[in-house]
Coordinates of C-alpha atoms in Angstrom, one line a residue:
M97 CA 22.3 -20.6 1.4
P98 CA 20.4 -20.0 4.4
D99 CA 16.5 -20.2 4.4
W100 CA 15.7 -16.6 4.8
E101 CA 17.9 -15.8 2.1
K102 CA 16.1 -18.2 -0.1
R103 CA 12.9 -16.4 0.6
F104 CA 14.1 -13.2 -0.9
R105 CA 15.9 -14.9 -3.9
A106 CA 13.1 -17.3 -4.9
P107 CA 11.4 -16.2 -8.2
R108 CA 7.9 -14.9 -7.2
V109 CA 5.1 -13.2 -9.4
S110 CA 2.3 -10.8 -9.0
L111 CA -1.1 -11.6 -9.8
P112 CA -1.3 -11.1 -13.5
D113 CA -3.3 -8.2 -15.1
W114 CA -5.1 -8.8 -18.4
A115 CA -6.3 -6.6 -21.4
E116 CA -10.1 -6.2 -21.2
D117 CA -10.5 -7.0 -25.0
A118 CA -7.7 -9.2 -25.5
P119 CA -7.9 -11.6 -22.2
D120 CA -4.9 -13.6 -23.5
R121 CA -2.4 -10.7 -23.3
A122 CA -1.3 -10.2 -19.6
L123 CA 1.0 -8.3 -17.5
F124 CA 2.5 -9.1 -14.3
V125 CA 5.5 -8.2 -12.2
S126 CA 8.5 -10.7 -11.0
N127 CA 11.8 -10.7 -9.3
A128 CA 13.2 -13.4 -11.7
T129 CA 16.2 -11.4 -12.9
G130 CA 17.0 -10.3 -9.1
T131 CA 15.1 -7.0 -9.7
Y132 CA 11.5 -6.7 -9.9
E133 CA 10.4 -5.9 -13.5
L134 CA 7.4 -6.2 -15.7
Y135 CA 6.9 -8.9 -17.9
A136 CA 4.3 -9.4 -20.8
W137 CA 2.8 -13.0 -20.9
D138 CA 0.8 -14.1 -24.2
R139 CA -1.3 -16.8 -22.6
A140 CA -2.4 -18.5 -25.9
S141 CA 1.4 -19.4 -26.9
G142 CA 2.8 -19.4 -23.4
E143 CA 5.5 -17.0 -24.3
Q144 CA 6.7 -14.5 -21.7
R145 CA 8.8 -11.6 -22.1
Q146 CA 10.4 -9.0 -19.9
A147 CA 9.1 -5.8 -20.9
T148 CA 11.3 -3.4 -18.7
D149 CA 14.7 -3.6 -17.4
R150 CA 16.2 -0.7 -15.1
P151 CA 18.7 -0.9 -12.4
N152 CA 16.2 0.0 -9.6
G153 CA 13.2 -1.8 -11.2
T154 CA 9.8 -1.1 -12.5
T155 CA 6.6 -2.4 -11.0
D156 CA 4.0 0.3 -12.1
G157 CA 2.3 -0.8 -15.5
A158 CA -1.0 -1.2 -17.3
L159 CA -2.3 -2.7 -20.7
S160 CA -4.2 -0.8 -23.3
P161 CA -7.6 -2.5 -23.6
D162 CA -6.7 -4.3 -26.7
G163 CA -3.7 -5.5 -25.5
S164 CA -1.3 -4.0 -28.1
S165 CA 0.6 -1.7 -25.9
I166 CA 2.2 -1.7 -22.3
W167 CA 2.3 1.4 -20.2
W168 CA 4.9 1.7 -17.6
F169 CA 5.9 4.5 -15.4
S170 CA 9.6 5.9 -15.6
D171 CA 10.9 7.5 -12.9
T172 CA 14.7 8.1 -11.8
D173 CA 16.2 5.7 -9.3
G174 CA 12.9 5.3 -7.3
D175 CA 12.2 9.1 -6.9
E176 CA 8.4 8.4 -8.0
F177 CA 8.9 11.4 -10.2
G178 CA 8.7 10.6 -14.1
V179 CA 6.5 10.2 -17.1
W180 CA 4.4 7.4 -18.8
M181 CA 6.4 5.2 -21.3
R182 CA 4.5 2.8 -23.9
Q183 CA 5.9 0.0 -25.7
P184 CA 4.1 -2.7 -28.3
F185 CA 3.0 -5.8 -26.2
G186 CA 5.4 -7.9 -28.4
G187 CA 8.4 -5.8 -27.9
G188 CA 9.9 -2.7 -29.4
E189 CA 11.0 0.9 -28.8
D190 CA 9.8 2.7 -25.7
V191 CA 8.1 5.9 -26.5
P192 CA 6.6 8.7 -24.3
A193 CA 3.1 7.7 -23.9
A194 CA 1.7 11.3 -23.4
P195 CA 4.0 13.6 -25.4
G196 CA 3.8 17.0 -23.9
L197 CA 3.4 16.2 -20.2
E198 CA 6.2 17.0 -18.0
P199 CA 7.5 14.7 -15.5
S200 CA 5.3 14.6 -12.3
Y201 CA 4.2 12.1 -9.6
P202 CA 1.3 9.7 -10.6
A203 CA -2.0 10.6 -9.8
G204 CA -3.9 7.8 -11.8
L205 CA -4.2 6.4 -15.4
A206 CA -7.2 5.4 -17.5
I207 CA -6.8 4.0 -21.1
G208 CA -9.5 4.1 -23.4
R209 CA -10.6 1.9 -26.3
D210 CA -10.0 4.6 -29.0
G211 CA -6.4 5.2 -27.9
T212 CA -7.5 8.4 -25.6
S213 CA -6.0 8.3 -22.3
V214 CA -6.7 10.2 -19.0
V215 CA -3.5 11.2 -17.1
G216 CA -3.4 12.3 -13.3
R217 CA -0.4 14.2 -12.3
S218 CA 0.8 15.7 -9.0
T219 CA 3.4 18.4 -8.6
D220 CA 4.6 20.6 -5.8
D221 CA 3.9 23.7 -8.2
D222 CA 0.5 22.7 -9.6
G223 CA -1.3 20.4 -7.1
T224 CA -3.4 17.7 -8.8
T225 CA -3.9 18.0 -12.6
V226 CA -5.9 15.7 -15.1
H227 CA -5.2 15.7 -18.8
V228 CA -7.1 14.1 -22.0
V229 CA -4.4 13.0 -24.3
R230 CA -5.9 11.8 -27.9
P231 CA -3.8 10.1 -30.5
G232 CA -1.6 12.7 -32.2
A233 CA -2.9 15.7 -30.1
A234 CA -1.5 17.7 -27.4
P235 CA -2.6 16.9 -24.1
V236 CA -5.8 19.1 -22.6
E237 CA -5.7 19.9 -19.1
I238 CA -9.5 19.2 -17.8
Y239 CA -8.9 19.3 -14.1
R240 CA -6.8 21.1 -11.4
H241 CA -6.8 21.8 -7.8
R242 CA -4.2 22.2 -4.9
E243 CA -5.4 19.3 -3.0
S244 CA -4.8 15.8 -3.7
G245 CA -6.8 13.7 -6.1
G246 CA -6.5 11.6 -9.1
V247 CA -8.1 9.6 -11.9
G248 CA -10.2 6.6 -10.9
D249 CA -11.6 5.0 -14.2
L250 CA -12.9 5.7 -17.7
S251 CA -16.2 4.5 -18.8
H252 CA -16.3 1.3 -21.0
D253 CA -17.3 3.6 -24.2
G254 CA -14.8 6.4 -23.3
T255 CA -17.2 9.2 -22.8
L256 CA -17.1 9.6 -18.8
I257 CA -14.2 10.1 -16.6
A258 CA -14.4 9.3 -12.7
L259 CA -12.1 11.5 -10.4
E260 CA -11.4 11.0 -6.7
H261 CA -10.6 14.6 -5.2
T262 CA -10.1 15.9 -1.6
E263 CA -11.0 19.7 -2.8
H264 CA -12.8 20.0 0.9
G265 CA -9.2 19.3 2.6
D266 CA -9.4 16.2 3.8
A267 CA -7.1 14.0 2.3
M268 CA -8.1 10.9 4.3
H269 CA -11.7 11.0 2.8
S270 CA -12.3 11.5 -0.9
A271 CA -15.4 12.7 -2.8
L272 CA -16.1 11.9 -6.5
R273 CA -16.9 13.7 -9.5
V274 CA -17.9 12.4 -12.9
V275 CA -16.9 14.3 -16.0
R276 CA -16.9 14.4 -19.8
L277 CA -13.9 14.5 -21.6
D278 CA -14.1 18.1 -22.0
G279 CA -14.1 18.5 -18.2
G280 CA -17.7 19.1 -17.9
T281 CA -19.2 17.9 -14.7
V282 CA -22.1 15.0 -15.1
A283 CA -22.3 14.2 -11.4
E284 CA -21.1 14.8 -7.9
L285 CA -20.8 12.4 -4.8
D286 CA -19.5 13.9 -1.5
D287 CA -20.2 11.9 1.7
T288 CA -18.0 14.4 3.4
E289 CA -20.5 17.0 2.8
G290 CA -17.8 19.9 2.1
G291 CA -15.5 18.5 4.8
T292 CA -17.9 18.6 7.6
R293 CA -18.2 14.6 8.1
E294 CA -15.2 11.8 8.2
L295 CA -16.9 9.7 5.6
G296 CA -14.8 8.4 2.3
L297 CA -15.5 7.5 -1.1
E298 CA -13.5 5.6 -3.4
I299 CA -13.9 4.4 -7.1
L300 CA -14.0 0.8 -8.0
G301 CA -14.7 1.0 -11.6
F302 CA -17.4 1.6 -14.4
A303 CA -19.8 -1.4 -15.4
P304 CA -17.8 -3.1 -18.5
V305 CA -20.7 -2.4 -20.9
D306 CA -20.8 0.2 -23.5
G307 CA -23.3 3.0 -22.6
D308 CA -23.7 1.9 -19.2
A309 CA -23.4 4.7 -16.5
R310 CA -23.2 2.6 -13.5
L311 CA -20.2 3.5 -11.4
L312 CA -19.3 0.7 -8.6
V313 CA -18.3 2.7 -5.6
G314 CA -16.8 2.1 -2.2
H315 CA -18.4 4.1 0.8
Q316 CA -18.0 4.2 4.5
R317 CA -21.6 4.9 5.5
R318 CA -21.9 1.8 7.9
G319 CA -18.8 2.4 9.6
R320 CA -16.8 0.2 7.2
W321 CA -15.8 0.0 3.6
E322 CA -18.4 -1.7 1.2
P323 CA -19.5 -1.2 -2.3
M324 CA -22.8 0.3 -3.8
I325 CA -23.9 1.1 -7.2
W326 CA -24.2 4.6 -8.3
D327 CA -26.0 5.4 -11.8
V328 CA -24.0 8.9 -12.6
V329 CA -26.7 9.8 -15.0
T330 CA -29.8 9.2 -13.2
G331 CA -28.2 9.8 -9.6
E332 CA -29.8 6.5 -8.6
E333 CA -27.9 4.7 -5.6
T334 CA -28.2 0.9 -5.2
A335 CA -27.3 -0.5 -1.9
L336 CA -25.8 -4.1 -1.9
S337 CA -27.1 -7.0 0.5
I338 CA -23.4 -8.0 1.6
D339 CA -23.5 -8.4 5.3
L340 CA -20.1 -9.4 6.1
P341 CA -18.1 -8.3 8.9
G342 CA -15.0 -6.3 8.1
D343 CA -14.3 -4.3 4.9
V344 CA -15.8 -5.4 1.7
N345 CA -14.3 -4.6 -1.6
A346 CA -15.6 -5.3 -5.2
E347 CA -15.1 -5.4 -9.0
W348 CA -17.3 -6.2 -11.6
Y349 CA -17.2 -9.5 -13.6
P350 CA -16.5 -9.1 -17.3
D351 CA -20.1 -9.5 -18.3
G352 CA -21.5 -7.0 -15.7
S353 CA -23.6 -10.0 -14.3
G354 CA -22.1 -9.9 -10.9
L355 CA -19.4 -8.7 -8.6
L356 CA -16.2 -10.3 -7.1
V357 CA -16.3 -9.8 -3.6
A358 CA -13.0 -9.3 -1.7
H359 CA -13.9 -9.7 2.1
S360 CA -11.0 -8.6 4.7
F361 CA -11.7 -9.4 8.4
E362 CA -9.3 -9.7 11.4
A363 CA -5.9 -10.0 9.2
R364 CA -7.6 -12.6 6.8
G365 CA -9.2 -12.5 3.5
E366 CA -11.8 -14.5 1.3
L367 CA -13.7 -14.1 -1.9
W368 CA -17.1 -14.1 -2.6
R369 CA -19.3 -13.7 -5.7
Y370 CA -22.4 -11.4 -5.7
D371 CA -25.1 -11.7 -8.2
L372 CA -26.9 -8.9 -9.2
A373 CA -30.2 -10.1 -10.8
S374 CA -30.7 -12.8 -7.6
H375 CA -28.9 -10.6 -4.9
E376 CA -27.3 -14.2 -4.1
L377 CA -23.8 -14.1 -2.4
V378 CA -21.8 -17.2 -2.8
R379 CA -18.6 -18.1 -1.4
I380 CA -15.4 -18.8 -3.3
D381 CA -13.5 -21.5 -2.1
T382 CA -10.1 -20.3 -1.1
P383 CA -7.8 -21.5 1.8
P384 CA -7.4 -19.9 5.0
G385 CA -4.9 -16.8 4.9
S386 CA -5.0 -13.6 3.0
V387 CA -5.9 -12.9 -0.5
S388 CA -3.9 -9.8 -2.0
G389 CA -5.4 -9.8 -5.2
A390 CA -8.3 -11.2 -7.3
T391 CA -9.7 -10.8 -10.9
A392 CA -12.7 -12.6 -12.5
R393 CA -11.9 -13.8 -15.9
P394 CA -14.3 -13.8 -19.2
D395 CA -15.0 -17.6 -18.6
G396 CA -16.3 -17.0 -15.2
S397 CA -13.2 -18.4 -13.4
V398 CA -11.5 -16.4 -10.7
E399 CA -7.6 -16.0 -10.4
Y400 CA -6.2 -14.7 -7.1
L401 CA -2.9 -14.1 -5.2
W402 CA -3.0 -16.3 -1.7
S403 CA -0.6 -16.6 1.0
S404 CA -0.4 -17.3 4.5
A405 CA 2.3 -16.4 7.4
A406 CA 3.4 -20.1 6.9
Q407 CA 3.2 -20.6 3.0
P408 CA 4.6 -18.3 0.1
S409 CA 2.4 -16.6 -2.2
Q410 CA 0.8 -18.5 -5.0
V411 CA -1.4 -17.2 -8.0
R412 CA -4.3 -19.8 -8.1
S413 CA -7.5 -20.4 -10.1
T414 CA -10.9 -21.6 -9.2
T415 CA -10.6 -23.9 -12.1
G416 CA -7.8 -25.9 -10.3
R417 CA -5.7 -25.4 -13.0
P418 CA -2.1 -23.8 -12.8
V419 CA -1.7 -19.9 -13.5
L420 CA 1.8 -19.0 -13.0
D421 CA 4.5 -21.0 -11.2
P422 CA 7.8 -19.4 -11.4
P423 CA 10.6 -21.9 -12.1
G424 CA 13.5 -22.5 -10.2
L425 CA 14.4 -21.9 -6.4
K426 CA 11.1 -22.5 -4.3
P427 CA 10.8 -20.3 -1.0
P428 CA 10.7 -22.2 2.2
G429 CA 8.0 -21.5 4.4
S430 CA 7.8 -20.3 8.0
V431 CA 5.7 -20.6 11.1
P432 CA 2.1 -19.9 11.3
V433 CA 0.8 -16.8 13.1
E434 CA -1.4 -17.0 16.5
D435 CA -3.7 -14.1 17.2
A436 CA -3.5 -12.2 20.4
W437 CA -6.2 -9.6 21.6
V438 CA -5.1 -6.8 24.0
Q439 CA -7.2 -4.5 25.6
G440 CA -5.9 -1.3 24.9
P441 CA -6.7 2.6 25.8
G442 CA -8.9 2.8 22.6
G443 CA -10.4 -0.6 22.5
R444 CA -9.2 -4.1 21.8
V445 CA -5.9 -4.3 19.8
H446 CA -5.4 -7.2 17.3
A447 CA -1.7 -8.5 17.1
L448 CA 0.0 -11.2 14.9
V449 CA 2.5 -13.3 16.8
Q450 CA 4.8 -15.8 15.3
R451 CA 7.3 -17.8 17.7
P452 CA 10.5 -19.5 16.9
A453 CA 11.3 -23.0 18.1
G454 CA 11.7 -23.5 21.7
A455 CA 10.8 -22.2 24.9
G456 CA 10.2 -18.4 25.6
P457 CA 10.6 -15.9 26.8
F458 CA 12.3 -15.0 23.4
P459 CA 14.1 -11.9 22.1
T460 CA 11.5 -10.3 20.5
V461 CA 10.8 -7.9 17.4
F462 CA 7.8 -5.6 17.2
E463 CA 7.7 -5.2 13.5
I464 CA 5.3 -2.4 12.9
H465 CA 3.8 -1.7 9.6
G466 CA 3.7 1.3 7.5
G467 CA 0.7 3.3 6.0
P468 CA -0.6 4.2 8.7
T469 CA -3.6 3.5 7.0
W470 CA -2.9 -0.1 6.1
H471 CA -2.9 -3.7 8.2
D472 CA -0.6 -6.6 8.9
S473 CA -2.4 -9.8 7.8
D474 CA -1.9 -13.6 7.9
A475 CA 0.2 -13.3 4.8
F476 CA 3.7 -14.5 4.0
A477 CA 6.4 -12.0 4.7
A478 CA 10.1 -12.9 4.3
G479 CA 11.4 -10.1 6.6
P480 CA 9.5 -11.6 9.9
A481 CA 10.4 -14.9 8.8
A482 CA 14.1 -14.0 8.7
W483 CA 13.8 -12.9 12.4
I484 CA 12.2 -16.2 13.2
D485 CA 14.9 -18.1 11.7
H486 CA 17.5 -16.4 14.0
G487 CA 15.5 -17.1 17.1
Y488 CA 13.3 -14.1 17.6
A489 CA 9.7 -13.9 18.2
V490 CA 7.8 -11.5 16.0
V491 CA 4.8 -9.4 17.1
R492 CA 2.8 -7.3 14.4
V493 CA 0.4 -4.9 15.7
N494 CA -2.6 -3.5 14.0
Y495 CA -2.7 -0.2 16.2
R496 CA -5.5 2.9 15.9
G497 CA -5.1 3.9 12.3
S498 CA -4.8 0.5 10.7
T499 CA -7.6 -0.4 8.3
G500 CA -9.8 -3.8 8.4
Y501 CA -11.3 -3.1 11.7
G502 CA -13.8 -0.2 11.0
R503 CA -13.9 3.4 10.1
E504 CA -13.6 4.5 13.7
W505 CA -10.4 2.4 14.4
T506 CA -8.9 3.9 11.4
D507 CA -9.6 7.5 12.0
A508 CA -8.7 7.5 15.5
L509 CA -5.2 8.5 15.0
R510 CA -5.7 11.9 13.9
H511 CA -4.3 15.2 15.8
R512 CA -2.2 13.0 18.3
V513 CA -0.4 11.2 15.6
G514 CA 2.0 8.5 16.4
L515 CA 1.3 8.8 20.3
I516 CA -2.0 7.0 19.8
E517 CA -0.3 4.2 17.7
L518 CA 2.3 3.8 20.3
E519 CA -0.2 3.5 23.2
D520 CA -1.6 0.5 21.5
I521 CA 1.8 -0.9 20.8
A522 CA 2.5 -0.4 24.5
A523 CA -0.5 -2.3 25.6
V524 CA 0.5 -5.2 23.3
R525 CA 4.3 -5.0 24.6
E526 CA 3.2 -5.4 28.1
W527 CA 1.0 -8.5 27.3
A528 CA 4.0 -10.3 25.6
V529 CA 6.1 -10.1 28.4
A530 CA 3.4 -10.9 31.1
S531 CA 2.5 -14.0 29.0
G532 CA 6.1 -15.1 29.0
L533 CA 6.5 -14.8 25.1
A534 CA 9.0 -11.8 25.1
D535 CA 12.1 -11.0 27.1
P536 CA 11.6 -7.8 28.9
A537 CA 15.5 -7.1 28.2
K538 CA 15.6 -7.7 24.8
L539 CA 12.5 -6.1 23.1
V540 CA 13.3 -4.6 19.5
L541 CA 11.2 -1.7 17.9
A542 CA 11.3 -1.9 14.1
G543 CA 9.5 -1.1 11.2
G544 CA 9.7 1.0 7.9
S545 CA 8.3 3.8 6.5
W546 CA 5.2 4.8 9.0
G547 CA 6.5 1.9 10.8
G548 CA 10.1 3.6 10.8
Y549 CA 8.4 6.8 12.2
L550 CA 6.9 4.9 15.1
T551 CA 10.0 3.1 16.0
L552 CA 12.1 6.5 16.3
L553 CA 9.3 8.1 18.1
G554 CA 8.7 5.1 20.3
L555 CA 12.4 5.0 21.2
G556 CA 12.2 8.7 22.4
T557 CA 8.8 8.7 24.2
Q558 CA 9.1 5.4 25.7
P559 CA 13.1 5.0 26.5
E560 CA 13.0 2.5 29.0
A561 CA 10.9 0.2 27.3
W562 CA 13.0 -1.0 24.4
A563 CA 16.6 -2.4 24.2
L564 CA 17.0 -1.6 20.3
G565 CA 15.5 0.3 17.6
L566 CA 15.6 -0.5 13.6
A567 CA 14.0 2.3 11.6
A568 CA 13.9 2.0 7.6
V569 CA 13.0 4.9 5.6
P570 CA 11.6 6.5 8.5
V571 CA 9.8 9.9 9.6
A572 CA 12.4 11.4 11.6
D573 CA 11.9 15.3 11.7
Y574 CA 8.4 15.8 11.1
V575 CA 8.7 19.6 9.9
T576 CA 11.6 19.2 7.8
A577 CA 9.9 16.1 6.1
Y578 CA 6.6 17.9 5.6
H579 CA 8.4 20.8 3.4
D580 CA 10.5 18.1 1.5
E581 CA 7.9 15.5 1.0
M582 CA 5.7 15.1 -2.5
E583 CA 2.5 17.3 -2.5
A584 CA 0.0 14.6 -1.8
L585 CA 1.8 13.6 1.5
K586 CA 1.7 17.1 2.5
A587 CA -2.1 17.2 2.4
M588 CA -2.3 14.0 4.3
D589 CA -0.3 15.6 7.1
R590 CA -2.5 18.5 7.0
T591 CA -5.4 16.3 7.5
L592 CA -3.9 13.9 10.2
L593 CA -2.3 16.8 12.2
G594 CA -5.0 19.3 11.6
G595 CA -2.8 22.1 9.4
G596 CA 0.6 22.6 8.4
P597 CA 3.7 23.3 10.7
D598 CA 2.9 27.1 10.7
E599 CA -0.7 26.5 11.8
V600 CA -0.5 23.9 14.3
P601 CA 3.5 23.9 15.3
E602 CA 2.5 22.3 18.7
R603 CA 1.1 19.2 17.3
F604 CA 3.8 18.6 14.9
E605 CA 6.3 19.2 17.8
A606 CA 4.6 16.6 19.9
S607 CA 4.5 14.0 16.8
S608 CA 8.1 14.6 15.7
P609 CA 10.6 12.0 16.6
L610 CA 13.2 14.8 16.4
T611 CA 11.6 16.5 19.6
Y612 CA 12.8 13.4 21.7
V613 CA 16.0 12.4 20.1
D614 CA 18.0 13.4 23.3
E615 CA 15.8 10.9 25.4
V616 CA 17.0 7.8 23.3
R617 CA 18.9 5.7 25.3
V618 CA 19.2 2.4 23.4
P619 CA 21.3 1.7 19.9
V620 CA 19.4 2.9 16.8
Y621 CA 19.7 1.7 13.3
I622 CA 18.4 3.6 10.5
S623 CA 18.2 2.8 6.7
A624 CA 17.3 5.4 4.0
G625 CA 16.8 5.8 0.4
V626 CA 18.8 8.8 -0.9
N627 CA 16.3 9.5 -3.5
D628 CA 13.1 8.9 -1.2
P629 CA 10.3 11.6 -1.8
R630 CA 7.9 10.2 0.8
C631 CA 10.5 10.3 3.8
P632 CA 13.2 12.5 2.5
I633 CA 16.9 12.1 3.3
R634 CA 17.2 15.8 4.7
Q635 CA 15.0 15.2 7.5
I636 CA 16.8 11.9 8.3
E637 CA 20.2 13.6 8.6
N638 CA 18.8 16.3 11.0
Y639 CA 17.8 13.5 13.2
V640 CA 21.1 11.4 12.9
D641 CA 23.2 14.8 13.2
R642 CA 21.5 15.0 17.0
L643 CA 22.3 11.6 17.9
A644 CA 26.1 11.9 16.7
A645 CA 26.3 15.3 18.6
R646 CA 25.8 13.3 21.8
G647 CA 27.8 10.2 20.9
A648 CA 24.6 8.2 21.0
T649 CA 25.2 4.6 19.5
H650 CA 23.8 4.4 16.0
E651 CA 24.3 3.2 12.6
V652 CA 23.1 4.8 9.2
Y653 CA 23.1 2.9 5.9
R654 CA 22.2 5.1 3.1
Y655 CA 21.6 3.4 -0.5
D656 CA 20.7 4.5 -4.1
A657 CA 17.1 4.1 -4.4
G658 CA 13.7 5.9 -3.1
H659 CA 11.2 4.4 -0.4
G660 CA 12.5 1.0 -0.4
S661 CA 14.3 -1.2 -3.0
L662 CA 13.2 -3.3 -5.8
V663 CA 16.6 -4.9 -6.1
V664 CA 16.5 -8.3 -4.3
E665 CA 20.3 -8.3 -3.0
E666 CA 19.9 -5.0 -1.7
R667 CA 17.0 -5.9 0.3
I668 CA 18.8 -8.8 1.4
K669 CA 21.8 -6.8 2.3
Q670 CA 19.5 -4.4 4.3
V671 CA 18.0 -7.6 6.4
R672 CA 21.4 -8.9 6.9
L673 CA 22.6 -5.3 8.4
E674 CA 19.6 -5.2 10.7
I675 CA 20.2 -9.0 12.0
E676 CA 23.9 -8.3 12.7
F677 CA 23.2 -4.9 14.4
A678 CA 20.9 -6.6 16.6
A679 CA 23.3 -9.5 17.2
R680 CA 26.0 -7.2 18.3
H681 CA 23.9 -5.1 20.7
L682 CA 21.7 -7.8 22.4
G683 CA 23.9 -10.8 22.1

């Protein structure tokens, strides 16, 4: 078995989540069976049990605070439309967790200590709704709005609900509302000032103490994400002395005495502890690389999921003791990343570069991340490692729109959607060729989701720059995608483009790959999930039909899942098809 396949097949685990009042009961995700599923873990006895078993996998789950039950989201073949199910922690029958609620897209979930739950839903017909579900009673709707939003958290004593909403019409920048269980408003916080300012807020969690009305909130007031504490009863806002560059996230320590701070800067991550009494910020020792999740345990220790581009992910603990070490095949490592800083039209662009063995220039894959509000980091990824094993260099670009480089960088892509990101990618491409890294005759533009969208858009708007395109689950026809996608993504598109297709048709046309499909001059490979609610299949078929009509070189692979696959063999098949397509057309 080649190393690249081993990296996909090797068992891996997520960071375990644990029940707040029963910390020895945990829930994690693993691909041990070949499909990503939820597992219950009794840490006291060491017993692990597979909790879900579905053909297309399951990753969305939560534990009740007392650890007695597992909630998991049941959709159909990856379409993300379904209901919450519940089963006993020790195993047993799966039953609807919120009887009476029809299937929907999920929009947040909070589970109270008395069995009450708060369920957020999103549908095309209703927009966002929030329901309080008490044991043995019918669900009660307490919130409804056409724009996107959802449930953020439930206070420790179960009396207050924190909601994020975008009633002001800006889906990139949420406002906050705290309500009682009857829906009555307790407090509001809106940094957008009714949609007139591009400043967002996010809910990080209520204080883990009964009767404590403090809510940990993320804000962008200083040009980046950082936390503050908001007392939702008195209205007092407490700034925190966390002067670190880059974005800062946080969660409460279980006793409420401090905050576990996750710091992301220039594609790396680290952890700190902030003491609320002394205001002291102390670094928690983690290796160089990326921390993709962390949690503080009741004994004060911290468990975190760590990896680097060269080393596969591991669940580590500040105690030094092992947490979860999957048995069986161990994934091979890969090569470390190098940082490249390139001057682009909107400022310095950060790219992560991995080189295969030997001397360049190399055939080079520009692997473009999705989101778009996301970023590539110094973290382990089996896909790029596979290309390196086959002799390609890999370049990943944190274009404008990416997170981790400040609010202005993230918000810069609005209105000229797609075109701005491609300007940054073009600047890095020119550097890669001029530096001797990349063979200009063998440049591959590739990506999934938003990265797939940028791939198709780039092949049409920069037809002479690329030798090959590989687009997975892409936006291909922006107007049709808008009409067919889930409601929350419609709201995001209206925010990005300044309105819907009927309001700003010229912007949709300028940003749609379909507009430029007749300019594509190189072979194109497209993979698509037939149940995808984010980049629906009909708009991809429209693009493919246009390629076929003029005899353009292309291949399409359709698979029975949603926005990607949770089945390991399916993922390997997709990567193999991409590598073989590139080999046939690049030599």
